[in-house]
Short mmCIF file of C-alpha atoms in Angstrom, two decimals:
data_model
loop_
_atom_site.label_atom_id
_atom_site.label_comp_id
_atom_site.label_asym_id
_atom_site.label_seq_id
_atom_site.Cartn_x
_atom_site.Cartn_y
_atom_site.Cartn_z
CA MET A 131 -24.87 23.08 11.42
CA THR A 132 -25.93 19.67 12.06
CA LEU A 133 -23.11 17.81 14.69
CA ARG A 134 -22.39 14.18 13.98
CA LYS A 135 -23.15 11.54 15.96
CA PRO A 136 -20.28 9.44 16.83
CA GLN A 137 -21.41 5.87 15.90
CA ASP A 138 -22.12 7.72 12.55
CA GLU A 139 -18.34 9.09 11.97
CA THR A 140 -18.20 5.05 13.07
CA ARG A 141 -20.30 3.85 10.43
CA THR A 142 -18.97 6.33 7.92
CA GLY A 143 -15.07 5.31 8.99
CA VAL A 144 -16.01 1.50 8.00
CA MET A 145 -17.35 2.89 4.70
CA TYR A 146 -14.82 4.20 3.90
CA ALA A 147 -11.68 0.93 5.34
CA LEU A 148 -13.83 -1.04 3.49
CA LEU A 149 -13.65 0.70 -0.30
CA CYS A 150 -9.63 1.36 -0.05
CA TYR A 151 -9.27 -2.30 1.10
CA GLY A 152 -11.88 -3.75 -0.72
CA LEU A 153 -10.50 -1.41 -3.64
CA TRP A 154 -6.94 -2.74 -3.22
CA GLY A 155 -8.00 -6.80 -3.03
CA PHE A 156 -9.45 -5.87 -6.61
CA THR A 157 -6.58 -4.07 -8.44
CA PRO A 158 -5.43 -7.81 -9.82
CA LEU A 159 -8.08 -7.68 -11.90
CA TYR A 160 -7.22 -4.10 -13.17
CA PHE A 161 -3.47 -4.96 -13.92
CA LYS A 162 -4.59 -8.56 -15.40
CA ALA A 163 -7.22 -6.52 -17.49
CA ILE A 164 -4.10 -4.44 -19.19
CA ASP A 165 -1.69 -6.69 -19.04
CA TYR A 166 -0.55 -6.61 -22.64
CA VAL A 167 1.03 -3.33 -21.74
CA PRO A 168 4.96 -3.35 -20.45
CA ALA A 169 5.48 -3.06 -16.46
CA LEU A 170 7.79 -0.73 -17.20
CA GLU A 171 5.16 2.14 -18.93
CA MET A 172 2.64 0.92 -16.89
CA LEU A 173 4.24 2.37 -13.68
CA ALA A 174 5.11 5.47 -16.44
CA HIS A 175 1.70 6.35 -17.14
CA ARG A 176 0.75 5.61 -12.74
CA VAL A 177 2.82 8.19 -11.85
CA VAL A 178 1.67 10.88 -14.23
CA TRP A 179 -1.96 10.97 -14.01
CA SER A 180 -2.35 10.26 -10.15
CA ALA A 181 0.45 13.69 -10.09
CA VAL A 182 -2.39 14.87 -12.51
CA PHE A 183 -5.36 13.31 -10.81
CA LEU A 184 -4.49 14.71 -7.04
CA ALA A 185 -3.64 18.53 -8.60
CA ILE A 186 -6.93 18.68 -9.41
CA LEU A 187 -8.48 17.40 -6.72
CA LEU A 188 -5.85 19.24 -4.36
CA TRP A 189 -6.52 23.03 -6.59
CA LEU A 190 -10.24 21.84 -6.31
CA LYS A 191 -9.96 22.29 -2.19
CA GLY A 192 -7.87 24.83 -2.66
CA ARG A 193 -4.92 23.19 -0.24
CA PHE A 194 -2.63 23.80 -3.72
CA HIS A 195 -0.56 26.78 -1.28
CA GLU A 196 0.37 24.68 1.25
CA ILE A 197 2.96 22.66 -2.46
CA ARG A 198 5.19 25.73 -1.53
CA PRO A 199 6.95 24.73 2.44
CA LEU A 200 6.51 21.28 1.56
CA VAL A 201 9.03 22.03 -2.17
CA THR A 202 10.84 24.87 -0.35
CA ASP A 203 12.11 23.19 2.48
CA PHE A 204 14.63 20.40 2.33
CA SER A 205 14.85 19.14 5.66
CA GLN A 206 11.10 17.69 4.34
CA LEU A 207 11.87 17.78 0.12
CA ARG A 208 14.86 15.71 1.06
CA TRP A 209 12.69 12.63 2.97
CA LEU A 210 9.86 13.07 -0.01
CA LEU A 211 12.26 12.24 -2.47
CA VAL A 212 13.73 9.26 -0.76
CA SER A 213 9.43 8.46 -0.05
CA SER A 214 8.38 9.05 -3.70
CA LEU A 215 11.96 6.26 -4.76
CA LEU A 216 10.26 3.44 -2.67
CA ILE A 217 6.94 4.16 -3.05
CA SER A 218 7.21 3.70 -6.90
CA ALA A 219 9.34 1.21 -7.30
CA ASN A 220 6.88 -0.79 -5.20
CA TRP A 221 4.25 0.49 -7.25
CA GLY A 222 6.58 -1.03 -9.87
CA LEU A 223 7.13 -4.61 -8.42
CA TYR A 224 3.49 -5.06 -7.59
CA ILE A 225 2.71 -4.70 -11.22
CA TYR A 226 5.07 -6.86 -12.02
CA THR A 227 4.33 -9.26 -10.37
CA VAL A 228 0.26 -9.74 -10.37
CA MET A 229 1.54 -8.69 -14.44
CA SER A 230 3.58 -11.88 -14.51
CA GLY A 231 1.27 -14.61 -12.93
CA GLN A 232 2.63 -13.84 -9.12
CA ILE A 233 0.23 -12.96 -7.63
CA LEU A 234 0.22 -14.94 -4.37
CA GLN A 235 4.25 -13.16 -3.69
CA ALA A 236 1.88 -9.52 -3.34
CA SER A 237 -0.48 -11.60 -1.44
CA LEU A 238 2.21 -13.16 1.05
CA GLY A 239 3.57 -9.46 0.63
CA TYR A 240 1.26 -7.31 2.05
CA TYR A 241 0.77 -10.38 4.81
CA ILE A 242 4.44 -10.09 5.38
CA ASN A 243 3.98 -6.11 5.97
CA PRO A 244 2.96 -5.10 8.99
CA LEU A 245 5.66 -7.70 10.47
CA VAL A 246 8.14 -6.10 8.45
CA SER A 247 6.98 -2.77 9.64
CA VAL A 248 7.19 -3.49 13.50
CA LEU A 249 10.77 -4.83 12.65
CA LEU A 250 11.60 -1.90 11.14
CA GLY A 251 10.75 0.84 13.61
CA MET A 252 12.98 -1.81 16.67
CA LEU A 253 15.40 -1.35 14.44
CA PHE A 254 15.18 2.42 13.68
CA LEU A 255 12.84 4.19 15.83
CA LYS A 256 13.80 1.93 18.67
CA GLU A 257 11.11 1.31 18.90
CA GLY A 258 10.59 -2.37 22.29
CA LEU A 259 9.41 -5.95 20.55
CA ARG A 260 7.75 -7.75 24.05
CA PRO A 261 8.14 -11.22 23.47
CA VAL A 262 4.52 -12.07 21.91
CA GLN A 263 5.24 -9.81 18.79
CA TRP A 264 9.13 -11.71 18.69
CA LEU A 265 7.08 -14.47 18.39
CA ALA A 266 4.97 -13.46 15.55
CA VAL A 267 8.34 -11.85 14.11
CA LEU A 268 9.94 -15.28 13.78
CA LEU A 269 6.62 -16.99 12.98
CA ALA A 270 6.83 -15.10 10.01
CA VAL A 271 11.21 -15.10 9.23
CA GLY A 272 9.60 -19.17 9.43
CA GLY A 273 7.55 -18.74 6.37
CA THR A 274 10.02 -17.44 4.54
CA LEU A 275 12.28 -19.03 5.25
CA ASN A 276 10.04 -23.04 4.80
CA LEU A 277 8.68 -21.32 1.67
CA ALA A 278 13.03 -20.18 0.45
CA ILE A 279 14.10 -24.22 1.84
CA SER A 280 10.68 -25.88 -0.30
CA TYR A 281 12.24 -24.12 -3.14
CA GLY A 282 15.10 -23.71 -3.67
CA GLU A 283 15.12 -19.87 -2.72
CA VAL A 284 13.52 -16.90 -1.98
CA PRO A 285 10.33 -14.98 -2.60
CA TRP A 286 12.48 -12.04 -3.04
CA LEU A 287 8.61 -10.12 -4.38
CA ALA A 288 7.41 -11.17 -1.70
CA LEU A 289 9.63 -9.47 0.47
CA ALA A 290 10.69 -6.71 -2.08
CA LEU A 291 7.34 -6.05 -1.69
CA ALA A 292 7.35 -6.09 1.58
CA PHE A 293 10.12 -3.83 3.02
CA SER A 294 10.11 -1.17 -0.16
CA PHE A 295 6.19 -0.15 1.63
CA GLY A 296 7.54 -0.38 4.64
CA PHE A 297 10.37 1.47 4.65
CA TYR A 298 7.94 4.18 2.88
CA GLY A 299 6.38 4.19 5.78
CA LEU A 300 9.19 4.54 7.81
CA VAL A 301 10.68 7.20 5.40
CA ARG A 302 7.65 9.19 5.92
CA LYS A 303 7.70 9.30 9.34
CA MET A 304 10.39 11.37 8.94
CA ALA A 305 8.68 13.71 6.50
CA PRO A 306 5.76 14.54 8.55
CA ALA A 307 3.47 16.32 5.66
CA GLY A 308 -0.63 15.38 4.82
CA PRO A 309 -1.66 12.38 2.50
CA LEU A 310 -2.91 14.20 -0.37
CA VAL A 311 -0.08 16.61 -0.33
CA GLY A 312 2.61 14.54 0.06
CA LEU A 313 1.79 12.17 -2.41
CA LEU A 314 1.13 15.02 -5.06
CA VAL A 315 5.30 15.64 -4.14
CA GLU A 316 6.00 12.51 -4.14
CA THR A 317 4.84 11.85 -7.67
CA LEU A 318 5.90 15.11 -8.93
CA LEU A 319 8.76 14.63 -7.98
CA VAL A 320 9.12 11.42 -10.61
CA THR A 321 6.92 12.62 -13.10
CA PRO A 322 10.31 14.00 -14.75
CA ILE A 323 11.74 11.27 -14.83
CA ALA A 324 8.44 9.83 -16.75
CA LEU A 325 7.45 12.31 -18.96
CA LEU A 326 10.98 11.53 -20.31
CA TYR A 327 10.30 7.65 -20.31
CA LEU A 328 6.81 8.20 -22.40
CA ALA A 329 8.47 10.20 -24.33
CA TRP A 330 11.50 7.94 -25.56
CA LEU A 331 9.09 5.31 -26.52
CA ALA A 332 7.29 7.75 -27.99
CA GLU A 333 9.67 8.01 -30.54
CA GLN A 334 10.77 3.95 -30.51
CA GLY A 335 6.84 3.76 -31.93
CA SER A 336 6.72 1.08 -29.11
CA GLY A 337 4.34 3.49 -26.49
CA LEU A 338 0.52 2.22 -26.46
CA PHE A 339 -1.02 5.43 -25.79
CA LEU A 340 -2.71 7.25 -27.67
CA ALA A 341 -1.54 4.86 -30.58
CA LYS A 342 -3.19 0.88 -29.75
CA ASP A 343 -6.83 1.53 -29.16
CA THR A 344 -9.66 3.61 -26.81
CA TYR A 345 -9.68 0.71 -24.52
CA THR A 346 -5.91 1.39 -23.54
CA ASP A 347 -6.48 4.48 -23.20
CA GLY A 348 -8.83 4.71 -20.95
CA MET A 349 -7.47 1.53 -18.75
CA LEU A 350 -3.83 3.75 -18.63
CA LEU A 351 -5.66 7.17 -17.82
CA ALA A 352 -7.82 4.74 -14.76
CA ALA A 353 -4.21 4.32 -13.06
CA ALA A 354 -5.22 7.67 -11.56
CA PHE A 355 -8.20 6.33 -9.75
CA VAL A 356 -6.93 3.21 -9.18
CA THR A 357 -3.74 4.83 -6.84
CA ALA A 358 -5.12 7.82 -5.39
CA LEU A 359 -8.97 6.63 -4.82
CA PRO A 360 -7.73 4.17 -2.52
CA LEU A 361 -5.05 6.58 -0.48
CA LEU A 362 -7.94 9.28 -0.34
CA TRP A 363 -9.98 6.45 0.82
CA PHE A 364 -8.08 5.85 3.86
CA THR A 365 -7.61 8.49 4.69
CA ASN A 366 -11.16 9.33 5.60
CA GLY A 367 -11.06 6.33 6.82
CA ALA A 368 -7.97 7.39 9.69
CA LYS A 369 -9.94 9.65 10.81
CA ARG A 370 -13.10 8.50 11.72
CA LEU A 371 -11.08 4.43 13.70
CA ARG A 372 -8.83 4.24 15.76
CA LEU A 373 -5.90 3.22 14.27
CA SER A 374 -6.45 -0.57 15.28
CA THR A 375 -9.22 -0.84 14.23
CA MET A 376 -7.74 0.32 10.65
CA GLY A 377 -5.15 -2.36 11.42
CA LEU A 378 -7.71 -5.08 11.46
CA PHE A 379 -9.08 -4.95 8.12
CA GLN A 380 -5.54 -4.21 6.41
CA TYR A 381 -5.47 -7.99 5.86
CA ILE A 382 -8.56 -8.06 3.27
CA ALA A 383 -6.89 -6.68 0.69
CA PRO A 384 -3.80 -9.36 0.54
CA THR A 385 -6.72 -11.64 1.68
CA MET A 386 -8.71 -10.49 -1.52
CA GLN A 387 -5.45 -10.77 -3.81
CA PHE A 388 -4.77 -14.92 -1.77
CA LEU A 389 -8.41 -15.93 -3.34
CA LEU A 390 -7.77 -14.47 -6.64
CA ALA A 391 -4.44 -16.32 -7.13
CA VAL A 392 -5.70 -19.38 -5.97
CA TRP A 393 -9.50 -19.10 -7.47
CA LEU A 394 -10.08 -17.03 -10.54
CA PHE A 395 -6.33 -17.31 -11.65
CA LYS A 396 -5.10 -20.05 -10.92
CA GLU A 397 -1.73 -20.30 -9.88
CA THR A 398 -0.08 -23.09 -8.08
CA PHE A 399 -0.69 -23.58 -4.28
CA THR A 400 1.04 -26.25 -2.87
CA VAL A 401 1.95 -27.68 0.26
CA ALA A 402 4.72 -25.53 1.02
CA HIS A 403 2.84 -22.46 0.15
CA GLY A 404 -0.20 -23.88 2.66
CA VAL A 405 2.60 -23.82 6.00
CA THR A 406 3.93 -20.91 4.53
CA PHE A 407 0.59 -18.92 4.44
CA VAL A 408 -0.42 -20.79 7.68
CA LEU A 409 2.20 -19.18 9.77
CA ILE A 410 2.12 -16.07 8.27
CA TRP A 411 -1.54 -15.97 9.19
CA SER A 412 -0.07 -17.20 13.12
CA ALA A 413 2.02 -14.40 13.14
CA LEU A 414 -0.52 -11.85 12.79
CA LEU A 415 -3.44 -13.27 14.84
CA ILE A 416 -0.46 -13.03 17.46
CA TYR A 417 0.14 -9.55 17.02
CA THR A 418 -2.75 -8.51 15.78
CA GLY A 419 -4.34 -10.14 19.27
CA ASP A 420 -1.42 -8.95 21.23
CA ILE A 421 -1.97 -5.05 19.72
CA LEU A 422 -5.35 -5.08 20.93
CA ARG A 423 -4.55 -6.53 24.51
CA MET A 424 -2.51 -3.52 25.57
CA GLN A 425 -5.35 -1.07 23.99
CA ALA A 426 -7.49 -2.47 26.26
CA ARG A 427 -5.96 -2.56 29.10
CA LEU A 428 -5.08 1.12 28.30
CA ARG A 429 -8.56 1.37 28.36
CA HIS A 430 -9.10 0.25 31.96
CA ALA A 431 -6.08 2.26 32.99
CA PRO A 432 -6.99 5.34 34.50
CA ALA A 433 -10.38 3.22 35.29
CA SER A 434 -8.36 1.44 38.12
CA ALA A 435 -6.30 4.00 39.03
CA ALA A 436 -9.32 6.68 39.67
CA LYS A 437 -11.07 3.95 42.09
#
């Protein structure tokens, strides 16, 4: 058995991170290509086919037995039930945002998300914020308020995406299930609701699966890969890279969504949008720079102490 060199592991981790965030960045193209499917029906198919794909994958890996301890332990299952509702809401909101031509809001939401996670950590996990991190959070709040004042309405979709995913991450910390097994249990918990809804659509004669054309059927089935593959790539990347490095890659997806919204789908981008995005980008630069400085200081601390 040949041991892989650390640099090989890092290179592989970077490849997985690029695949993961790259696919997340391109998902608007997928949902735009099937935007004639109602968002709720699309969400139901995303849940069902993801559950099927993840179950097959877990079975092939010989890890199906890992499900039982989770579903029989109510202390973990209750958290997974909450996280399943949060991730389903996030998926549904994202589908609606893209299909309704508001990809800029999706981009803004996922730029805000890391700072929302910091805020939730402070509120619920008693994690302290350094002054520089407070500055980053305040800049993000300022960016959001700027858009609200300019348009006379709060960017609810962006905030809902950021907070639903932020709370999802917080709840998943309460249920230390593995990414693959945890995601399967989450999808299985909401699959009965999704199946009932799809059955109701079929009875009403309004469901599109197996009723329109093979293109639609194939695209709906592909929801499993659009959902599960980037999460699996994320897991593989996170195993090989420092968390801070993975954190830097996370800005690829909203940046790609931003570019697709402005350059390909020609969404309206005003001065107000420009000011808001500059404030959010500045907040992220300040926050990321602070994290990197702290980690560099911690790495050098043992060496200094040893002298």
